[in-house]
Amino acid sequence: MRDLTAAPRGVRTSSSITAALVDFTASDAGVVRAARVSTAGLGAHSEDHGEGYMKGLIGYLMRNRHGSPFEHSSMTFLVRAPIFTVRHLMRHRTWSFNEESARYKELTDVFYLPDPERSLKQVGKPGHYTYVRGTDEDRALLREAAVTAYSAAYHEYRRMLDAGIARELARVVLPVATYSTVYATCNARSLMHFLSLRVHDEGALHVSHPQREIEMVAQQMETEFGRLMPITHAAFEEHGRLSP
């Protein structure tokens, strides 16, 4: 990780959260072929339509919420994030996941600590609150408390491993700020649903207010989605950022 920082008590902290595209079978043309098979049959796979036709058909599908043609475009991301963010990701149950296992490998001494720009304080009641940056004192308190907890937890984790306690049991002392690595695979329809919930966009029909850490994952995924399927992504935005 690029931003690893040594903490005073021997553990390391990082604010890095990454979601890298590692495999895909995703294209606007694939959406069009999947839609056209209902009327063109075998010929749908060999048709060659221009950009104007694809924009029109994909816009129609999005506008009328005909979602199944978007399910044939697949994307796989390699996500590196703290465990609490991975759990947010895994709430999207139409995805497929394989996660780093603390039963089979020892975990490193790297823990998540928000970057200096992360808002820290919640103002208002649940469902109607906003976040504010907080003071330098707030940030110092967060760092001190987090590093103290991380250091104690990792010390006890290592102490149990050194005594021969099984990895699957020693891990119980580690916090949700421990980093994990996940393969996450979805189709374009599922990804659009994820983005509608996990990216804050004032132009959305239903504006979402996700936790910042999962939004960092979602924004990186949306960049790749827009690159692979620009017509589909544009239609998604045009029609209120709703999954069809």
GROMACS .gro file of C-alpha atoms in nm:
model
  244
    1MET     CA    1   0.000   0.000   0.000
    2ARG     CA    2   0.126   0.340  -0.088
    3ASP     CA    3   0.025   0.518   0.230
    4LEU     CA    4   0.137   0.279   0.504
    5THR     CA    5   0.229   0.471   0.817
    6ALA     CA    6   0.413   0.327   1.115
    7ALA     CA    7   0.221   0.393   1.435
    8PRO     CA    8   0.396   0.462   1.767
    9ARG     CA    9   0.313   0.120   1.915
   10GLY     CA   10   0.447  -0.097   1.637
   11VAL     CA   11   0.145  -0.153   1.411
   12ARG     CA   12   0.094   0.016   1.076
   13THR     CA   13  -0.201   0.221   0.956
   14SER     CA   14  -0.332   0.301   0.609
   15SER     CA   15  -0.613   0.504   0.457
   16SER     CA   16  -0.591   0.321   0.124
   17ILE     CA   17  -0.901   0.144  -0.012
   18THR     CA   18  -0.871  -0.003  -0.360
   19ALA     CA   19  -1.101  -0.176  -0.610
   20ALA     CA   20  -0.911  -0.288  -0.921
   21LEU     CA   21  -1.079  -0.438  -1.226
   22VAL     CA   22  -0.908  -0.772  -1.291
   23ASP     CA   23  -1.141  -0.949  -1.535
   24PHE     CA   24  -1.448  -0.870  -1.744
   25THR     CA   25  -1.683  -0.972  -2.023
   26ALA     CA   26  -1.869  -0.642  -2.036
   27SER     CA   27  -1.970  -0.425  -2.330
   28ASP     CA   28  -2.257  -0.217  -2.460
   29ALA     CA   29  -2.271  -0.444  -2.764
   30GLY     CA   30  -2.328  -0.741  -2.535
   31VAL     CA   31  -2.635  -0.572  -2.388
   32VAL     CA   32  -2.772  -0.512  -2.737
   33ARG     CA   33  -2.712  -0.873  -2.844
   34ALA     CA   34  -2.884  -1.006  -2.531
   35ALA     CA   35  -3.185  -0.783  -2.597
   36ARG     CA   36  -3.201  -0.859  -2.970
   37VAL     CA   37  -3.205  -1.238  -2.925
   38SER     CA   38  -3.574  -1.218  -2.834
   39THR     CA   39  -3.659  -1.112  -3.190
   40ALA     CA   40  -3.352  -1.201  -3.399
   41GLY     CA   41  -3.274  -1.545  -3.257
   42LEU     CA   42  -2.937  -1.682  -3.366
   43GLY     CA   43  -2.878  -1.380  -3.582
   44ALA     CA   44  -2.849  -1.154  -3.279
   45HIS     CA   45  -2.496  -1.273  -3.209
   46SER     CA   46  -2.365  -1.173  -3.552
   47GLU     CA   47  -2.543  -0.839  -3.591
   48ASP     CA   48  -2.329  -0.528  -3.603
   49HIS     CA   49  -2.517  -0.217  -3.491
   50GLY     CA   50  -2.382   0.135  -3.486
   51GLU     CA   51  -2.352   0.361  -3.183
   52GLY     CA   52  -2.676   0.543  -3.254
   53TYR     CA   53  -2.875   0.222  -3.260
   54MET     CA   54  -2.712   0.100  -2.940
   55LYS     CA   55  -2.784   0.428  -2.761
   56GLY     CA   56  -3.147   0.410  -2.863
   57LEU     CA   57  -3.200   0.049  -2.759
   58ILE     CA   58  -3.006   0.074  -2.432
   59GLY     CA   59  -3.192   0.393  -2.346
   60TYR     CA   60  -3.521   0.215  -2.412
   61LEU     CA   61  -3.421  -0.079  -2.192
   62MET     CA   62  -3.313   0.151  -1.910
   63ARG     CA   63  -3.615   0.377  -1.934
   64ASN     CA   64  -3.863   0.088  -1.934
   65ARG     CA   65  -3.666  -0.113  -1.678
   66HIS     CA   66  -3.605  -0.419  -1.894
   67GLY     CA   67  -3.310  -0.534  -1.687
   68SER     CA   68  -3.219  -0.886  -1.794
   69PRO     CA   69  -3.006  -0.788  -2.100
   70PHE     CA   70  -2.766  -0.611  -1.860
   71GLU     CA   71  -2.707  -0.934  -1.668
   72HIS     CA   72  -2.477  -1.079  -1.936
   73SER     CA   73  -2.195  -0.829  -1.881
   74SER     CA   74  -1.964  -0.946  -1.604
   75MET     CA   75  -1.694  -0.762  -1.408
   76THR     CA   76  -1.453  -0.892  -1.143
   77PHE     CA   77  -1.283  -0.656  -0.899
   78LEU     CA   78  -1.001  -0.719  -0.654
   79VAL     CA   79  -1.091  -0.518  -0.345
   80ARG     CA   80  -0.856  -0.430  -0.061
   81ALA     CA   81  -1.042  -0.266   0.228
   82PRO     CA   82  -1.102  -0.287   0.602
   83ILE     CA   83  -1.331  -0.568   0.712
   84PHE     CA   84  -1.621  -0.336   0.800
   85THR     CA   85  -1.621  -0.210   0.440
   86VAL     CA   86  -1.600  -0.562   0.300
   87ARG     CA   87  -1.911  -0.645   0.502
   88HIS     CA   88  -2.094  -0.352   0.343
   89LEU     CA   89  -1.995  -0.491   0.004
   90MET     CA   90  -2.118  -0.839   0.092
   91ARG     CA   91  -2.463  -0.706   0.173
   92HIS     CA   92  -2.515  -0.711  -0.206
   93ARG     CA   93  -2.611  -1.073  -0.227
   94THR     CA   94  -2.644  -1.103  -0.606
   95TRP     CA   95  -2.264  -1.072  -0.627
   96SER     CA   96  -2.010  -1.354  -0.597
   97PHE     CA   97  -1.728  -1.327  -0.344
   98ASN     CA   98  -1.408  -1.503  -0.240
   99GLU     CA   99  -1.229  -1.350   0.057
  100GLU     CA  100  -0.887  -1.381   0.213
  101SER     CA  101  -0.913  -1.637   0.494
  102ALA     CA  102  -0.775  -1.576   0.842
  103ARG     CA  103  -0.815  -1.949   0.902
  104TYR     CA  104  -0.545  -2.029   0.648
  105LYS     CA  105  -0.305  -1.734   0.662
  106GLU     CA  106  -0.167  -1.498   0.923
  107LEU     CA  107  -0.296  -1.144   0.892
  108THR     CA  108  -0.059  -0.850   0.871
  109ASP     CA  109  -0.028  -0.567   1.121
  110VAL     CA  110  -0.200  -0.311   0.894
  111PHE     CA  111  -0.516  -0.136   1.010
  112TYR     CA  112  -0.741   0.128   0.861
  113LEU     CA  113  -0.717   0.489   0.975
  114PRO     CA  114  -0.919   0.756   0.787
  115ASP     CA  115  -0.729   1.018   0.589
  116PRO     CA  116  -0.721   1.377   0.717
  117GLU     CA  117  -1.008   1.483   0.489
  118ARG     CA  118  -1.255   1.227   0.628
  119SER     CA  119  -1.544   1.392   0.816
  120LEU     CA  120  -1.557   1.262   1.172
  121LYS     CA  121  -1.867   1.390   1.349
  122GLN     CA  122  -2.232   1.304   1.293
  123VAL     CA  123  -2.481   1.587   1.341
  124GLY     CA  124  -2.856   1.520   1.356
  125LYS     CA  125  -3.067   1.210   1.406
  126PRO     CA  126  -3.046   0.882   1.210
  127GLY     CA  127  -3.186   0.921   0.862
  128HIS     CA  128  -3.152   1.300   0.872
  129TYR     CA  129  -2.794   1.361   0.977
  130THR     CA  130  -2.493   1.515   0.813
  131TYR     CA  131  -2.122   1.482   0.878
  132VAL     CA  132  -1.878   1.755   0.969
  133ARG     CA  133  -1.501   1.745   0.958
  134GLY     CA  134  -1.431   1.781   1.330
  135THR     CA  135  -1.138   1.949   1.498
  136ASP     CA  136  -0.771   1.867   1.509
  137GLU     CA  137  -0.832   1.744   1.864
  138ASP     CA  138  -1.100   1.505   1.738
  139ARG     CA  139  -0.858   1.369   1.480
  140ALA     CA  140  -0.584   1.326   1.740
  141LEU     CA  141  -0.828   1.141   1.968
  142LEU     CA  142  -0.934   0.906   1.689
  143ARG     CA  143  -0.576   0.824   1.601
  144GLU     CA  144  -0.469   0.771   1.961
  145ALA     CA  145  -0.768   0.552   2.046
  146ALA     CA  146  -0.744   0.349   1.725
  147VAL     CA  147  -0.370   0.286   1.744
  148THR     CA  148  -0.397   0.189   2.111
  149ALA     CA  149  -0.670  -0.064   2.031
  150TYR     CA  150  -0.498  -0.197   1.718
  151SER     CA  151  -0.167  -0.244   1.897
  152ALA     CA  152  -0.321  -0.430   2.190
  153ALA     CA  153  -0.528  -0.652   1.962
  154TYR     CA  154  -0.240  -0.741   1.730
  155HIS     CA  155  -0.009  -0.807   2.025
  156GLU     CA  156  -0.258  -1.060   2.166
  157TYR     CA  157  -0.314  -1.211   1.822
  158ARG     CA  158   0.059  -1.269   1.779
  159ARG     CA  159   0.090  -1.399   2.136
  160MET     CA  160  -0.172  -1.666   2.071
  161LEU     CA  161  -0.018  -1.765   1.736
  162ASP     CA  162   0.324  -1.796   1.900
  163ALA     CA  163   0.171  -2.022   2.164
  164GLY     CA  164   0.029  -2.250   1.896
  165ILE     CA  165  -0.334  -2.137   1.913
  166ALA     CA  166  -0.510  -2.206   1.582
  167ARG     CA  167  -0.533  -1.910   1.343
  168GLU     CA  168  -0.910  -1.949   1.326
  169LEU     CA  169  -0.931  -1.879   1.700
  170ALA     CA  170  -0.650  -1.627   1.738
  171ARG     CA  171  -0.825  -1.398   1.490
  172VAL     CA  172  -1.119  -1.336   1.725
  173VAL     CA  173  -0.934  -1.049   1.895
  174LEU     CA  174  -0.874  -0.850   1.577
  175PRO     CA  175  -1.090  -0.542   1.501
  176VAL     CA  176  -1.307  -0.475   1.196
  177ALA     CA  177  -1.047  -0.218   1.085
  178THR     CA  178  -0.817  -0.509   0.988
  179TYR     CA  179  -0.760  -0.517   0.612
  180SER     CA  180  -0.899  -0.796   0.397
  181THR     CA  181  -0.878  -0.882   0.027
  182VAL     CA  182  -1.176  -0.994  -0.180
  183TYR     CA  183  -1.258  -1.104  -0.532
  184ALA     CA  184  -1.599  -0.954  -0.611
  185THR     CA  185  -1.785  -1.041  -0.931
  186CYS     CA  186  -2.111  -0.890  -1.054
  187ASN     CA  187  -2.309  -0.824  -1.368
  188ALA     CA  188  -2.388  -0.474  -1.489
  189ARG     CA  189  -2.742  -0.480  -1.354
  190SER     CA  190  -2.620  -0.572  -1.005
  191LEU     CA  191  -2.344  -0.314  -1.026
  192MET     CA  192  -2.591  -0.039  -1.111
  193HIS     CA  193  -2.800  -0.133  -0.808
  194PHE     CA  194  -2.486  -0.121  -0.594
  195LEU     CA  195  -2.388   0.220  -0.732
  196SER     CA  196  -2.736   0.359  -0.675
  197LEU     CA  197  -2.697   0.284  -0.304
  198ARG     CA  198  -2.326   0.333  -0.246
  199VAL     CA  199  -2.248   0.658  -0.431
  200HIS     CA  200  -2.380   0.994  -0.318
  201ASP     CA  201  -2.501   1.183  -0.625
  202GLU     CA  202  -2.734   1.482  -0.596
  203GLY     CA  203  -2.861   1.413  -0.948
  204ALA     CA  204  -2.997   1.069  -0.856
  205LEU     CA  205  -3.370   1.010  -0.842
  206HIS     CA  206  -3.321   0.867  -0.494
  207VAL     CA  207  -3.017   1.031  -0.334
  208SER     CA  208  -2.816   0.789  -0.121
  209HIS     CA  209  -2.591   0.873   0.175
  210PRO     CA  210  -2.341   0.586   0.202
  211GLN     CA  211  -2.055   0.554   0.447
  212ARG     CA  212  -1.749   0.712   0.293
  213GLU     CA  213  -1.536   0.396   0.291
  214ILE     CA  214  -1.779   0.188   0.082
  215GLU     CA  215  -1.833   0.490  -0.143
  216MET     CA  216  -1.457   0.487  -0.216
  217VAL     CA  217  -1.497   0.128  -0.340
  218ALA     CA  218  -1.805   0.216  -0.544
  219GLN     CA  219  -1.651   0.521  -0.710
  220GLN     CA  220  -1.354   0.318  -0.836
  221MET     CA  221  -1.591   0.052  -0.970
  222GLU     CA  222  -1.806   0.314  -1.142
  223THR     CA  223  -1.499   0.454  -1.319
  224GLU     CA  224  -1.431   0.112  -1.472
  225PHE     CA  225  -1.799   0.057  -1.552
  226GLY     CA  226  -1.808   0.389  -1.739
  227ARG     CA  227  -1.496   0.295  -1.932
  228LEU     CA  228  -1.617  -0.053  -2.033
  229MET     CA  229  -1.981   0.034  -2.099
  230PRO     CA  230  -2.002   0.408  -2.173
  231ILE     CA  231  -2.346   0.397  -2.338
  232THR     CA  232  -2.496   0.193  -2.055
  233HIS     CA  233  -2.337   0.417  -1.793
  234ALA     CA  234  -2.467   0.731  -1.963
  235ALA     CA  235  -2.819   0.584  -1.975
  236PHE     CA  236  -2.791   0.488  -1.607
  237GLU     CA  237  -2.712   0.848  -1.520
  238GLU     CA  238  -2.975   0.993  -1.754
  239HIS     CA  239  -3.252   0.786  -1.599
  240GLY     CA  240  -3.189   0.876  -1.235
  241ARG     CA  241  -2.916   0.626  -1.146
  242LEU     CA  242  -3.164   0.342  -1.095
  243SER     CA  243  -3.090  -0.016  -1.187
  244PRO     CA  244  -3.335  -0.140  -1.451
   0.00000   0.00000   0.00000
